[in-house]
CSV table of C-alpha atoms in Angstrom, one decimal:
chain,number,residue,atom,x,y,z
S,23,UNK,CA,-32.9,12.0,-1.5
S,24,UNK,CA,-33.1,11.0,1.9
S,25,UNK,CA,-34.0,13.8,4.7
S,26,UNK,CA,-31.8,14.5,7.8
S,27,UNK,CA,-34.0,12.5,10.2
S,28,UNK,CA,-33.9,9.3,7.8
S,29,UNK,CA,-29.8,9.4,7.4
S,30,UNK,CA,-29.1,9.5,10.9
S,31,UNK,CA,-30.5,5.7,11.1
S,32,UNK,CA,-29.0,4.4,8.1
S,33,UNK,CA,-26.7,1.9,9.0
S,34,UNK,CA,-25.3,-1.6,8.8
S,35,UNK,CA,-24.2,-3.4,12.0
S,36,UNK,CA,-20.5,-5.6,10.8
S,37,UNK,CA,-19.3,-9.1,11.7
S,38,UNK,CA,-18.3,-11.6,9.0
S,39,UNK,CA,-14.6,-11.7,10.1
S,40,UNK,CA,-12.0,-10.7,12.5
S,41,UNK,CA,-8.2,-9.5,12.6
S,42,UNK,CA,-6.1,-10.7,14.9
S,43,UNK,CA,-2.3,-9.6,14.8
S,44,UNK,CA,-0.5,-12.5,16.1
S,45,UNK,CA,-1.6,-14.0,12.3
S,46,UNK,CA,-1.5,-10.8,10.3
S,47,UNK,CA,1.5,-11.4,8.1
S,48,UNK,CA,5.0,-9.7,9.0
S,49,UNK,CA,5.2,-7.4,5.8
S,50,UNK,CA,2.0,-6.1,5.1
S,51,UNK,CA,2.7,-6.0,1.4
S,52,UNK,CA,2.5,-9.8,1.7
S,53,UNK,CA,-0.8,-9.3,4.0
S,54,UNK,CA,-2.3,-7.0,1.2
S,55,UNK,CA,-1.8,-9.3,-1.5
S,56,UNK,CA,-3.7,-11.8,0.2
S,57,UNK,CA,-6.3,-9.1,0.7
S,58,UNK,CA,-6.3,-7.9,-2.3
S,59,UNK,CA,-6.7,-11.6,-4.3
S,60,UNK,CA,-9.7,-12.1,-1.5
S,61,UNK,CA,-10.9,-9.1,-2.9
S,62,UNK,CA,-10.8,-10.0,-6.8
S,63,UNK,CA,-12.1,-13.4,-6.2
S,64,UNK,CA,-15.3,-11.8,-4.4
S,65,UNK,CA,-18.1,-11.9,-7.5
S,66,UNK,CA,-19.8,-9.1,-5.7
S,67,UNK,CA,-17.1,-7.1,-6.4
S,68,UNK,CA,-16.8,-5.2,-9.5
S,69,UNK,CA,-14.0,-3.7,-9.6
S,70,UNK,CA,-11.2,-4.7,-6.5
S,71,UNK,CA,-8.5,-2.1,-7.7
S,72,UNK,CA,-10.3,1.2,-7.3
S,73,UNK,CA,-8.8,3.0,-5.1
S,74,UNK,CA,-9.2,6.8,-3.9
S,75,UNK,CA,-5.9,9.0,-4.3
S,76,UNK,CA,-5.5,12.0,-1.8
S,77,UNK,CA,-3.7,14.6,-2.4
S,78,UNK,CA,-2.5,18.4,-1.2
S,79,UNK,CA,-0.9,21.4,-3.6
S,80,UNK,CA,1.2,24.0,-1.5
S,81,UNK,CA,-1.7,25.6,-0.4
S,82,UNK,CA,-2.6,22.3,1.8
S,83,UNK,CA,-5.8,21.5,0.7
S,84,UNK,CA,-7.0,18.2,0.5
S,85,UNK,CA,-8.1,16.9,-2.6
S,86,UNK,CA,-9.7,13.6,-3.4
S,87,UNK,CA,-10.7,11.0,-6.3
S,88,UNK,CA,-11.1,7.8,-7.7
S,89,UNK,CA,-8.3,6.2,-9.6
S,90,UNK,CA,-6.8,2.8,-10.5
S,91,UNK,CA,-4.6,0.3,-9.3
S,92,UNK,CA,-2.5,-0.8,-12.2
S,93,UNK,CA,0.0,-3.0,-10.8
S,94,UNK,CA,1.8,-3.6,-7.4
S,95,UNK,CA,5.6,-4.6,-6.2
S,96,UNK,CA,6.7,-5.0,-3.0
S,97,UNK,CA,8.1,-1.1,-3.3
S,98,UNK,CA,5.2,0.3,-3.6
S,99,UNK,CA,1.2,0.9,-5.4
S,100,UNK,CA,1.1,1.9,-9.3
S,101,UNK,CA,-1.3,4.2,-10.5
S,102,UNK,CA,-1.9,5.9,-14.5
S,103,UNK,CA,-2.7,9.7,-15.0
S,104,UNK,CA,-2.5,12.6,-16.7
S,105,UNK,CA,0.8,15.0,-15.5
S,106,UNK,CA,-0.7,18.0,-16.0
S,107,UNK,CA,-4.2,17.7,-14.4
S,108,UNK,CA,-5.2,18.8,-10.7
S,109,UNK,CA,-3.4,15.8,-9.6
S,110,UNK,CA,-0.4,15.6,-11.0
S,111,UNK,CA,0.2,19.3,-10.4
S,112,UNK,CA,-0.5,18.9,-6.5
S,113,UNK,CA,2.1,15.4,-6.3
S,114,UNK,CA,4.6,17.5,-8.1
S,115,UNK,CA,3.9,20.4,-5.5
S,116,UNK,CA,3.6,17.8,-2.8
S,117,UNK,CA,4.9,14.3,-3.5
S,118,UNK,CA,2.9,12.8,-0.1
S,119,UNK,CA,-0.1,11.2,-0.9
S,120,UNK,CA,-2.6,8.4,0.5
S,121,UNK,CA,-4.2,5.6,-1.2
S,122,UNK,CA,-7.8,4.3,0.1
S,123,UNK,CA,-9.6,0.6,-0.4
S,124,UNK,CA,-12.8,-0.1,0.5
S,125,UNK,CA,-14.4,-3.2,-0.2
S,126,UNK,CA,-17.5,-3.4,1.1
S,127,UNK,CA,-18.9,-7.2,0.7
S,128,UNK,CA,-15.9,-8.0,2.5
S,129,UNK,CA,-15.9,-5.1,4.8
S,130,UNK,CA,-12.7,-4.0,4.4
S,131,UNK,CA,-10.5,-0.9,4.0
S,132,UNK,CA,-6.5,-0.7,3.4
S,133,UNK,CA,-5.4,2.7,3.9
S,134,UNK,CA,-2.0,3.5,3.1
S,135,UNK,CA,0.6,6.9,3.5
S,136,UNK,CA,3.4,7.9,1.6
S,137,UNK,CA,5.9,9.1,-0.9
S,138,UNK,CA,5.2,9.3,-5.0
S,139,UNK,CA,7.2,9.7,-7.4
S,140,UNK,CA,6.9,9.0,-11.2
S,141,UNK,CA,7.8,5.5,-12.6
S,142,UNK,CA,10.4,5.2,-15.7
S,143,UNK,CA,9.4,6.4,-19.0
S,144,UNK,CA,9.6,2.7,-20.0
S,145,UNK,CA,6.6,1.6,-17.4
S,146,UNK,CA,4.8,4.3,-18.8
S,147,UNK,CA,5.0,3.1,-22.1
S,148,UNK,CA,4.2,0.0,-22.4
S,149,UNK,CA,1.6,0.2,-19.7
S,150,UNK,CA,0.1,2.8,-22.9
S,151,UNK,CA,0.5,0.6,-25.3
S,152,UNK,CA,-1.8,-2.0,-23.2
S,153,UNK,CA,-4.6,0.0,-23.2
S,154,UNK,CA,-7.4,0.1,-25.9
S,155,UNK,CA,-6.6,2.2,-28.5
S,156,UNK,CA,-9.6,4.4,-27.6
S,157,UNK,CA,-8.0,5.1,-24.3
S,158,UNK,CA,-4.4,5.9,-25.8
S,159,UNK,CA,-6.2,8.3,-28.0
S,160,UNK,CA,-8.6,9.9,-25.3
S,161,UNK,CA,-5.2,10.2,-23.0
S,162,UNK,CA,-4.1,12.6,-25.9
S,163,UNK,CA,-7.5,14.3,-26.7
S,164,UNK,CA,-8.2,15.7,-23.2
S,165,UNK,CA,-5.9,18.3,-21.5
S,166,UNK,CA,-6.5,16.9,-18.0
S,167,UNK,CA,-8.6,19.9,-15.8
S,168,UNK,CA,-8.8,22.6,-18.2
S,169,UNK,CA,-11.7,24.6,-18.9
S,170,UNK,CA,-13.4,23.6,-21.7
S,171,UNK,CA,-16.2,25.0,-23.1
S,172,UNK,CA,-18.3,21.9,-24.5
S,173,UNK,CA,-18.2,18.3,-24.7
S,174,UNK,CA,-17.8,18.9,-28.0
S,175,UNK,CA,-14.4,19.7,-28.3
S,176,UNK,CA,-13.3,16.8,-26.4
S,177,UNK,CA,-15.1,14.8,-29.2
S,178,UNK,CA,-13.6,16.7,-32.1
S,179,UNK,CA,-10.5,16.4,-30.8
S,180,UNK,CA,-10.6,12.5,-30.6
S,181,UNK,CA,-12.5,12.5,-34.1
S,182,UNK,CA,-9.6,14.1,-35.6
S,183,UNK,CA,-7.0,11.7,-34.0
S,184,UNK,CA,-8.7,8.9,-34.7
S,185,UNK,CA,-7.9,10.3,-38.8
S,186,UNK,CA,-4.9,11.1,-37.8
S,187,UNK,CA,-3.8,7.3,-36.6
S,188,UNK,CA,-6.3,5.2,-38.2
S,189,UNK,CA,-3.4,3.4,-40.0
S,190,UNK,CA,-0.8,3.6,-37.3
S,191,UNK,CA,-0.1,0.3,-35.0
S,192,UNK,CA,1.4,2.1,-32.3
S,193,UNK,CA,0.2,5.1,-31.2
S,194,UNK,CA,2.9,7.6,-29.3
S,195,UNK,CA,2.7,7.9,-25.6
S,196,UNK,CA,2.3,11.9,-24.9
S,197,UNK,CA,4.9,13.1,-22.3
S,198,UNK,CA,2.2,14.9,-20.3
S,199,UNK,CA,1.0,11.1,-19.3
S,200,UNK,CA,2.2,8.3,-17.2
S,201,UNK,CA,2.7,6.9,-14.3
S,202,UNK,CA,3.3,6.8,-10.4
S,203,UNK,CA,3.9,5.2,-7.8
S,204,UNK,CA,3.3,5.4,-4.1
S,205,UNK,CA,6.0,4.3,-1.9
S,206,UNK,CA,4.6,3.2,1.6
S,207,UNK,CA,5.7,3.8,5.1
S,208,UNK,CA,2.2,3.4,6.5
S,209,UNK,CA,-0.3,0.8,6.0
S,210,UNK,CA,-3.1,0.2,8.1
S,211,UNK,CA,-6.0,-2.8,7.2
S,212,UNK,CA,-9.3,-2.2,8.8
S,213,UNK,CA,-11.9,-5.0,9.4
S,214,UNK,CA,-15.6,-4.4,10.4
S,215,UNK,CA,-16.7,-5.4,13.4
S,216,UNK,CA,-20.4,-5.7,15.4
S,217,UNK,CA,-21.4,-2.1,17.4
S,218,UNK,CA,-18.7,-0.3,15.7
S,219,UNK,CA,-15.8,-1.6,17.2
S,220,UNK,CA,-13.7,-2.6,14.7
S,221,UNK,CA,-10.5,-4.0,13.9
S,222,UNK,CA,-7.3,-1.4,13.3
S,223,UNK,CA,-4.0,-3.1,12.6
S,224,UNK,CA,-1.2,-0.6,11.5
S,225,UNK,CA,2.1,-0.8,9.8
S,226,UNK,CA,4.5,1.8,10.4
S,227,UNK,CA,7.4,2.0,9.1
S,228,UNK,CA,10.5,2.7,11.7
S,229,UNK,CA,13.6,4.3,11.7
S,230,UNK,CA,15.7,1.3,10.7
S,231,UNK,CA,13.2,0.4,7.5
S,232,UNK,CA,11.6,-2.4,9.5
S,233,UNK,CA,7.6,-2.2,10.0
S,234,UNK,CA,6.0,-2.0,13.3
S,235,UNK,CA,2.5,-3.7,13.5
S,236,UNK,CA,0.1,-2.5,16.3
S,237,UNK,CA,-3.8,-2.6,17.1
S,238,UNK,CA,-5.4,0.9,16.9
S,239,UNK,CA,-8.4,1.6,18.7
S,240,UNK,CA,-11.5,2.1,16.2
């Protein structure tokens, strides 16, 4: 583990592209999408949809963690979790959330601000029935944030439903799992840039529902 002395001189100097806002894209939905294809296309990227969700209970405090971006409409970001874990307890507390990209090969970040809200019980379920069936079965098995008191209850709990729909096609989706999604009215795409004065371009959505672009200062 590095010391003190050796972390304050780790750093990496950026400069393999630029953001200009006269060519940023009008709707930055449209912008991400371009961002975001860049993004899968780049081989050293594993894995271009995680993102980190932020969130805040009633009692305000920040909480966040990695999740996954499971699809994307001009409305809004799509996410998959448990209802009843930390998470889903804070968005039904407080439905204002933030999403977070950061793709380092390209150096890039999206940030994005806004409201969630839970997507039909249709989404949901076919979204489910996508999923390996080891996933659809582990949804079931854990109960999101509880205290458990070994790893071994998580694993007899799956051995047991793995009995219990070894012969079954489709498995039910529980109703303590689904989806969200986050419904923007800020988005702002960052771009490094050499001696840390980087690129800022922000969307923010006005009064009348259009969006307003405009450089930040790093």
């Amino acid at each position: 583990m590095p010391n003190s002395e050796k972390l304050r001189y780790l750093r990496k100097n950026y400069g393999i592209s630029v953001l200009e806002l006269e060519k940023m894209e009008a709707d930055p939905y449209t912008e991400f999408k371009q961002w975001f294809s860049k993004a899968l296309s780049c081989e050293e990227i594993d894995e271009a949809n995680i993102m980190v969700l932020a969130s805040s209970g009633e009692n305000m405090q920040p909480s966040a963690r990695i999740v996954l971006l499971k699809g994307f409409e001009p409305d809004g970001l799509i996410f998959y979790t448990n209802y009843k874990g930390r998470k889903g307890e804070q968005l039904a507390e407080n439905p204002r959330a933030s999403l977070l990209f950061f793709w380092g090969p390209l150096e890039r970040q999206v940030r994005i601000e806004g409201k969630v809200e839970k997507v039909s019980p249709e989404a949901s379920d076919e979204y489910f029935h996508s999923r390996p069936k080891g996933s659809q079965l582990g949804a079931i098995a854990s109960e999101q944030s509880t205290e458990i008191p070994s790893r071994k209850v998580l694993e007899d709990r799956l051995s047991e439903l793995e009995k219990k729909y070894a012969n079954t096609d489709k498995i039910p989706r529980p109703e303590h799992w689904g989806g969200y999604i986050l419904k923007p009215h800020y988005w702002e795409f960052w771009q490094g840039r050499p001696n840390r004065l980087h690129d800022r371009i922000a969307y923010q959505l006005d009064g009348s529902g259009e969006w307003k672009m405009s450089r930040l200062a790093p």
